[in-house]
PDB file of C-alpha atoms in Angstrom:
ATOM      1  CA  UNK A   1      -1.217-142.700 116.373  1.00 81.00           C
ATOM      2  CA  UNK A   2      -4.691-141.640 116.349  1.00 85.00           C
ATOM      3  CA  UNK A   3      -3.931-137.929 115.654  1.00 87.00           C
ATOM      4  CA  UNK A   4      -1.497-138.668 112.653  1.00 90.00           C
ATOM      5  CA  UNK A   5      -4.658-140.826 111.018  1.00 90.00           C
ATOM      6  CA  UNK A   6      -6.912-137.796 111.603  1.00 91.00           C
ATOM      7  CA  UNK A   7      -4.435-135.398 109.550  1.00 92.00           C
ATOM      8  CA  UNK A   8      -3.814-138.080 107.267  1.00 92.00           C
ATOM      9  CA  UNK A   9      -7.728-138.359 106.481  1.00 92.00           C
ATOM     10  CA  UNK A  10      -8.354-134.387 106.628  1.00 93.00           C
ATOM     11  CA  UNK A  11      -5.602-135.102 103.873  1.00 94.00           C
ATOM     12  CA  UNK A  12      -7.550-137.363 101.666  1.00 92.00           C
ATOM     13  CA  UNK A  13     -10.982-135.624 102.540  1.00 92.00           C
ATOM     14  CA  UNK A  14      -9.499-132.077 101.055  1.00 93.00           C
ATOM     15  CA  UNK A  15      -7.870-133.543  98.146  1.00 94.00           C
ATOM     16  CA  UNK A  16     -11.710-134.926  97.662  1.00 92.00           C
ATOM     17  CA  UNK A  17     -13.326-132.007  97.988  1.00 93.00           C
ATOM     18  CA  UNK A  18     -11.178-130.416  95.559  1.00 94.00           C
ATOM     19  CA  UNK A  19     -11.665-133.341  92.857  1.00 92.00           C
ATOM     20  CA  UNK A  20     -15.446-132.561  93.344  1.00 92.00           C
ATOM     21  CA  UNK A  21     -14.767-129.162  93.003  1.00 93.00           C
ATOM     22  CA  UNK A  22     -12.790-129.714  89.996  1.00 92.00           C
ATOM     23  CA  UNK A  23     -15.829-131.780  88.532  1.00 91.00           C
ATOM     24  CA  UNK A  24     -18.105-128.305  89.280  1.00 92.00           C
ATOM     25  CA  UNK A  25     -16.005-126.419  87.530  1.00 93.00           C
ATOM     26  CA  UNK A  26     -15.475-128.480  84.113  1.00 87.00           C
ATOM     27  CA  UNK A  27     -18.767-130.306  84.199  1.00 77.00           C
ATOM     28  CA  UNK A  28     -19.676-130.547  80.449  1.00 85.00           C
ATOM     29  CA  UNK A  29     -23.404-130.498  81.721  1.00 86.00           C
ATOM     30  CA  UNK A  30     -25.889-129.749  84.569  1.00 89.00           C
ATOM     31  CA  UNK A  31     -26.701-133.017  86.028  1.00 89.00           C
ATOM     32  CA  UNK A  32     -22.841-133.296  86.069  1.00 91.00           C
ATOM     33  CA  UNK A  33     -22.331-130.345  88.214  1.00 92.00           C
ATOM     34  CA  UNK A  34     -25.148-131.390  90.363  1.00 91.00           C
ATOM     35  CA  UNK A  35     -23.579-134.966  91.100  1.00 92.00           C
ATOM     36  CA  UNK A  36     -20.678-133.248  91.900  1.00 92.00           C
ATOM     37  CA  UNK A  37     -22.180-130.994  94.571  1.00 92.00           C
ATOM     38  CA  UNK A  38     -24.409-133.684  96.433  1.00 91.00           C
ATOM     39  CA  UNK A  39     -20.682-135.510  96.173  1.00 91.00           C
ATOM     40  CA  UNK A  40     -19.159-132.213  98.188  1.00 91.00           C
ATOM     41  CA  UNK A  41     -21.653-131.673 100.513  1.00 90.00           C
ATOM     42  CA  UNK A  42     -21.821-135.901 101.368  1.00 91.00           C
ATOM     43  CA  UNK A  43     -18.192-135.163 101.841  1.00 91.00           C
ATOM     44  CA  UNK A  44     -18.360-132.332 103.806  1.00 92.00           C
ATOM     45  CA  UNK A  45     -20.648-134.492 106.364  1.00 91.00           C
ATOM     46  CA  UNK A  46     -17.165-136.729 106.282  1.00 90.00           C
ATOM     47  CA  UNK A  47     -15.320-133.776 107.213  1.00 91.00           C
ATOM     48  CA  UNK A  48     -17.387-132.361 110.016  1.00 92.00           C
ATOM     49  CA  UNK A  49     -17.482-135.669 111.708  1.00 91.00           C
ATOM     50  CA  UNK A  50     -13.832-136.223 111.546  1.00 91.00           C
ATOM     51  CA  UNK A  51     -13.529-132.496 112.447  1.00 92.00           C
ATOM     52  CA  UNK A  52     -15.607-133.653 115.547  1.00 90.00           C
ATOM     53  CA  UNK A  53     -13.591-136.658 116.726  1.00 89.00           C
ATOM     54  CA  UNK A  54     -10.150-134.271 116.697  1.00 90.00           C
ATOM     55  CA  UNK A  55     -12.038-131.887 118.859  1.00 89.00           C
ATOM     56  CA  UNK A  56     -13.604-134.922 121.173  1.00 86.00           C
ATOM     57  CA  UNK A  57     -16.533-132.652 120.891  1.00 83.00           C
ATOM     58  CA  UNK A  58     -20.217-134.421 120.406  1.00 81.00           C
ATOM     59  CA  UNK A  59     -21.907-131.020 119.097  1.00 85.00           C
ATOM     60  CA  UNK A  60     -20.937-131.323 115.292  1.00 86.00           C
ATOM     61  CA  UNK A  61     -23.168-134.365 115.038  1.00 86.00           C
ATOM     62  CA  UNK A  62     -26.077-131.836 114.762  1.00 88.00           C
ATOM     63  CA  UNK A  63     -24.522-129.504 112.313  1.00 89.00           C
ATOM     64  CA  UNK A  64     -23.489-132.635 110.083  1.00 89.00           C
ATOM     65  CA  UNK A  65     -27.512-134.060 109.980  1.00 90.00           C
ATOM     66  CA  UNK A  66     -28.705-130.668 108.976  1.00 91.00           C
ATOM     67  CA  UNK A  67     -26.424-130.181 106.183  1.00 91.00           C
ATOM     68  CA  UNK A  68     -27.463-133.862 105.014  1.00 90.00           C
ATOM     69  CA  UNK A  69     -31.440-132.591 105.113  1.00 91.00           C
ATOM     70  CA  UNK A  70     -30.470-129.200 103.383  1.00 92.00           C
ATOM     71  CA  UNK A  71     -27.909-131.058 100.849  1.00 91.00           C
ATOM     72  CA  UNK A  72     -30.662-133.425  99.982  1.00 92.00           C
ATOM     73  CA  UNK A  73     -33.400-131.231  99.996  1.00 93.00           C
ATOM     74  CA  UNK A  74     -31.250-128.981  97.098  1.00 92.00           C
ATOM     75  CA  UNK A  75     -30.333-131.938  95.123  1.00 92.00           C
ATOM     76  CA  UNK A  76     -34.359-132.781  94.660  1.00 92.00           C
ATOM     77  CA  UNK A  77     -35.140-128.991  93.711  1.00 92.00           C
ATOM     78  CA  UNK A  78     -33.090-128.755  91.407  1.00 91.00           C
ATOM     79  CA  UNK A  79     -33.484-132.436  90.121  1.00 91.00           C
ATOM     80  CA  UNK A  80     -37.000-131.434  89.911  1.00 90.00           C
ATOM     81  CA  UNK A  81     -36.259-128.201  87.797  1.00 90.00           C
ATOM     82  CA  UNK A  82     -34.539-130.052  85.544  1.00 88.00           C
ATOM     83  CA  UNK A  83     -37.073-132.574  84.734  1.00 87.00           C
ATOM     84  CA  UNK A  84     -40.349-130.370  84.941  1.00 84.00           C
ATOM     85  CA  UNK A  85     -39.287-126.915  84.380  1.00 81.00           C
ATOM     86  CA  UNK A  86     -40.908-126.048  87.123  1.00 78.00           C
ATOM     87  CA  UNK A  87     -40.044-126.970  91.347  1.00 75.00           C
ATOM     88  CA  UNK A  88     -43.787-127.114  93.293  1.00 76.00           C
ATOM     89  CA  UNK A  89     -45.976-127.268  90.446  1.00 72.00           C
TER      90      UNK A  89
ATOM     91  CA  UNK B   1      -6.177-150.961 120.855  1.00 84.00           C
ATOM     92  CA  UNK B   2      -9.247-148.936 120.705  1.00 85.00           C
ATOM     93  CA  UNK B   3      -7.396-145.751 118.882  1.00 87.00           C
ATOM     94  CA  UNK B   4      -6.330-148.654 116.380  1.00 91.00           C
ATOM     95  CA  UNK B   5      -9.903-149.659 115.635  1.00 91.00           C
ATOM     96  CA  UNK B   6     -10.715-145.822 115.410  1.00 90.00           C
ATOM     97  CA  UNK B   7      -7.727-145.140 113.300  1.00 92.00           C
ATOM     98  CA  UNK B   8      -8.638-148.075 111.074  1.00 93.00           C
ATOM     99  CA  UNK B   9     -12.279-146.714 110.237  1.00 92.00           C
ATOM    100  CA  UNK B  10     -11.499-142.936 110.007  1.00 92.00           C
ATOM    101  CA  UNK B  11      -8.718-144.286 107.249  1.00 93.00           C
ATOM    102  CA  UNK B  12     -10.883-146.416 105.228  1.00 92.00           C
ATOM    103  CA  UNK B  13     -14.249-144.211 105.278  1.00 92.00           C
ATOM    104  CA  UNK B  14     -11.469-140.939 103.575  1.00 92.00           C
ATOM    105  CA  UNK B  15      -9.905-143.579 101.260  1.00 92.00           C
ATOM    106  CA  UNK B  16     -13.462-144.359 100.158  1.00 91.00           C
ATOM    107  CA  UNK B  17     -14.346-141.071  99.841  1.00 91.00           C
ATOM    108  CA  UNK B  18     -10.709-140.001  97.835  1.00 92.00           C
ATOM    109  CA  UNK B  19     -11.629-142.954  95.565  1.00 91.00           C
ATOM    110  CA  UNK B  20     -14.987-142.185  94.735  1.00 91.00           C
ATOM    111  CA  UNK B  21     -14.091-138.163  94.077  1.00 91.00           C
ATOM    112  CA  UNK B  22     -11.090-140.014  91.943  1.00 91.00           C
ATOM    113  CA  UNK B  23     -13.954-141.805  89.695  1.00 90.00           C
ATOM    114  CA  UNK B  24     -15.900-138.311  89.305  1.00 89.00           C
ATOM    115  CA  UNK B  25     -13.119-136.726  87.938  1.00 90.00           C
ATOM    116  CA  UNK B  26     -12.216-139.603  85.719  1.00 88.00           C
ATOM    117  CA  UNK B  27     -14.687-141.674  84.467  1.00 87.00           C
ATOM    118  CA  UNK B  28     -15.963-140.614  80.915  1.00 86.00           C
ATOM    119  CA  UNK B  29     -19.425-140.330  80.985  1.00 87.00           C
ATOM    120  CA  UNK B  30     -22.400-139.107  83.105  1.00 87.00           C
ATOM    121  CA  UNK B  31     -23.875-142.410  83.364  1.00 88.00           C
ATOM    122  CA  UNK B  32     -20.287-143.915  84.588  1.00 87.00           C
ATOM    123  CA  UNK B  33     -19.591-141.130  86.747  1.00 88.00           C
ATOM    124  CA  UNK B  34     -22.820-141.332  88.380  1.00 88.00           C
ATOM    125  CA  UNK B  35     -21.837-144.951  89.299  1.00 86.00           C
ATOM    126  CA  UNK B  36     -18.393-143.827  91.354  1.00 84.00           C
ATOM    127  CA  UNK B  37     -19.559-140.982  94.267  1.00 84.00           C
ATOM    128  CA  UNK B  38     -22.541-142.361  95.205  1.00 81.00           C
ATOM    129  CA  UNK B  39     -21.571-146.161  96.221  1.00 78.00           C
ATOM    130  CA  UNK B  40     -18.388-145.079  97.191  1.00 76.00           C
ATOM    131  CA  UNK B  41     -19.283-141.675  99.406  1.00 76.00           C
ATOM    132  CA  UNK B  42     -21.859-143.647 101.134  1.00 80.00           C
ATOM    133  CA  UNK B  43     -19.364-146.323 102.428  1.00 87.00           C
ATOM    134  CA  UNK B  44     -16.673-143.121 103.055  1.00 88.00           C
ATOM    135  CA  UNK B  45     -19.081-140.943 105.562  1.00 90.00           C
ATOM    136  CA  UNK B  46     -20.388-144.553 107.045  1.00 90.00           C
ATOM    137  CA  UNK B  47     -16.558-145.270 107.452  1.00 91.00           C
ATOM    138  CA  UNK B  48     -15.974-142.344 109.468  1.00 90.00           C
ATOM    139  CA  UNK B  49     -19.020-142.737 111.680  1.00 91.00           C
ATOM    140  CA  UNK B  50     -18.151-146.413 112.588  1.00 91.00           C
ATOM    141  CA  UNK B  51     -15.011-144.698 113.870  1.00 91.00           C
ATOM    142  CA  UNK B  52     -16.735-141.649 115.570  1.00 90.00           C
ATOM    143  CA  UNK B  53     -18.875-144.402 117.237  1.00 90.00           C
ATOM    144  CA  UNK B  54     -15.985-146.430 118.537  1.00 90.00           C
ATOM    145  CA  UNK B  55     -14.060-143.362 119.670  1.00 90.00           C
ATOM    146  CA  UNK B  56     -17.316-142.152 121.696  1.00 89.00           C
ATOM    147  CA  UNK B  57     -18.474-144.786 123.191  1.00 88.00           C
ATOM    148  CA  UNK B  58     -14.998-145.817 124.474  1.00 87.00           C
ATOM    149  CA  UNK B  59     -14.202-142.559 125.746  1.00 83.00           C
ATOM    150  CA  UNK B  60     -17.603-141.632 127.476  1.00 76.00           C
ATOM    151  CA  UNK B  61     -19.787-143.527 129.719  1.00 76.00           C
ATOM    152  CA  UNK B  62     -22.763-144.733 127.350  1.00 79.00           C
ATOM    153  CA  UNK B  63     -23.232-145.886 124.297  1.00 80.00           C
ATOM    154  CA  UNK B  64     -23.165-143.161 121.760  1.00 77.00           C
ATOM    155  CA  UNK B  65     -25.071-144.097 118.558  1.00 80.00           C
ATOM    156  CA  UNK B  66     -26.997-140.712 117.646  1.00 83.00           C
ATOM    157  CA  UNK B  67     -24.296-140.547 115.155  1.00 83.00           C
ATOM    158  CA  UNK B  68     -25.981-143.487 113.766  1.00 87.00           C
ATOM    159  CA  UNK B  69     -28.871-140.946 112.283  1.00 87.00           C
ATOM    160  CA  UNK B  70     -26.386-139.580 109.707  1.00 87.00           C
ATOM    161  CA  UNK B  71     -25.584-142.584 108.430  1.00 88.00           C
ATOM    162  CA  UNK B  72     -29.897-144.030 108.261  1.00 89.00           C
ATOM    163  CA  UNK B  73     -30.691-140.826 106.826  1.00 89.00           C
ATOM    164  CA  UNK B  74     -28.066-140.639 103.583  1.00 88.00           C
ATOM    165  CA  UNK B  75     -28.101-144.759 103.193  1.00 88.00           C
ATOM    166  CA  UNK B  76     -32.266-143.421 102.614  1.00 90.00           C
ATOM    167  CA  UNK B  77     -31.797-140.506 100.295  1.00 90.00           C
ATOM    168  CA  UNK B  78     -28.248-141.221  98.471  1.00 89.00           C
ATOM    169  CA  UNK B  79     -30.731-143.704  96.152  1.00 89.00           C
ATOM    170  CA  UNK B  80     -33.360-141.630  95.573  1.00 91.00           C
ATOM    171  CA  UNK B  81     -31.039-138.369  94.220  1.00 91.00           C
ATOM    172  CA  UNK B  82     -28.908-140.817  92.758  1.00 90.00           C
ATOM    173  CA  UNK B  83     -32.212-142.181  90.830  1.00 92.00           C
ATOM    174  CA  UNK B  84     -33.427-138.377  90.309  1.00 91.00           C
ATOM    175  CA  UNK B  85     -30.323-137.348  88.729  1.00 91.00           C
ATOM    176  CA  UNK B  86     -30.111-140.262  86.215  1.00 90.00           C
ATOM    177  CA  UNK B  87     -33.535-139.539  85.624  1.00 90.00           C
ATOM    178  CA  UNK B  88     -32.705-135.887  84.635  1.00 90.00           C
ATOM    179  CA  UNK B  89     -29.691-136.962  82.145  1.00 89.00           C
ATOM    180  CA  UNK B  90     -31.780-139.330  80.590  1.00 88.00           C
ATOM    181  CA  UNK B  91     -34.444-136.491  80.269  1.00 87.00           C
ATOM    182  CA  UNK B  92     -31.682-134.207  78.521  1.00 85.00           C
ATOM    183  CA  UNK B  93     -30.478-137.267  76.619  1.00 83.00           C
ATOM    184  CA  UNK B  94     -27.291-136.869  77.462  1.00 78.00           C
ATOM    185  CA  UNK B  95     -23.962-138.052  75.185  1.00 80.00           C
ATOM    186  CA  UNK B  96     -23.156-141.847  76.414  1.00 77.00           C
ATOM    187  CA  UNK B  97     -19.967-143.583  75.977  1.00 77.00           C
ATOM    188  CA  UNK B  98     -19.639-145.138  72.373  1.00 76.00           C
ATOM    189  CA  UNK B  99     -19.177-148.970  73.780  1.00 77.00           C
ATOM    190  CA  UNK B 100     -22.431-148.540  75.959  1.00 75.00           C
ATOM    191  CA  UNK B 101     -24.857-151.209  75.655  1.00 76.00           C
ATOM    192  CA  UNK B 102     -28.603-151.699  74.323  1.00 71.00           C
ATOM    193  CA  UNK B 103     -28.344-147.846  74.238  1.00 69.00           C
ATOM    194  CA  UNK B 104     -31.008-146.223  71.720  1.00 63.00           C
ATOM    195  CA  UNK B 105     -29.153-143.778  70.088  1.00 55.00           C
ATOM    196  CA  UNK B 106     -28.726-141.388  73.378  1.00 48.00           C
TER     197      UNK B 106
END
């Protein structure tokens, strides 16, 4: 029961990732392709906890808040560039 | 009954997630598009961490609500990138959908 969710959610969760990916790809503009990465890396947070429950394994918690730091931190740089020109001015 | 509950979760947070990825690919404009991942991936991710919650806390001995930080920290910063990047199109004047309201000639 529980393990035929989990593939059925990896499932959904790839065919996510590649939408986003799709949206990187064709993005008409930059703040388009931007959206759609902070999408893929929220998702891949999604992933790597459901990644953890299949493996009953607590230690992917960690891995999951540091890529929500470094996704967020990325998204503001280059926010930032776009708006100013410039990142730490 | 517990896998159930787990099951339940994991389910709706990837359906959320599918759905919102869905509206990214297909809305028309920036300003809609911005509208679909960032409601709906928030929900998706705290979806699946209800679940992880359930399925730890059943199956060790404590409560296990670290998990919990994920969750605080994007419900803090999915607004303010979200408010950043409609900042930036705005900025570039982006095209807008024709039917768009009260919009000065973006």
């Amino acid at each position: 029961m529980l393990s035929l969710a989990i593939e059925a959610a990896f499932a959904m969760m790839t065919l996510a990732l590649l939408l986003n990916l799709w949206r990187v790809v064709r993005g008409p503009d930059l703040p388009d392709r931007i959206l759609a990465l902070d999408t893929m890396y929220i998702n891949s947070i999604a992933l790597i906890v459901l990644y953890g429950v299949q493996q009953k394994s607590e230690f992917y918690f960690e891995a999951a808040l540091l890529i929500a730091v470094m996704g967020f931190v990325g998204t503001v740089a280059v926010v930032k560039y776009l708006l100013r020109g410039d990142i730490v001015e | 009954m517990i896998e159930i509950l787990v099951s339940f979760f994991l389910l709706v947070g990837a359906a959320f997630a599918l759905i919102g990825s869905w509206g990214l690919v297909h809305l028309p404009d920036f300003y809609l598009r911005l509208h679909g991942p960032t409601k709906a991936t928030t929900l998706g991710v705290g979806g699946m961490i209800i679940g992880s919650v359930i399925y730890f806390s059943s199956h060790g001995e404590t409560l296990s609500l670290h998990e919990l930080l994920v969750t605080l920290f994007l419900f803090i910063t999915a607004p303010v990138s979200a408010h950043m990047l409609a900042k930036a199109a705005l900025h570039l004047q982006l095209r807008s959908e024709e039917r768009t309201r009260n919009r000065n000639d973006v």
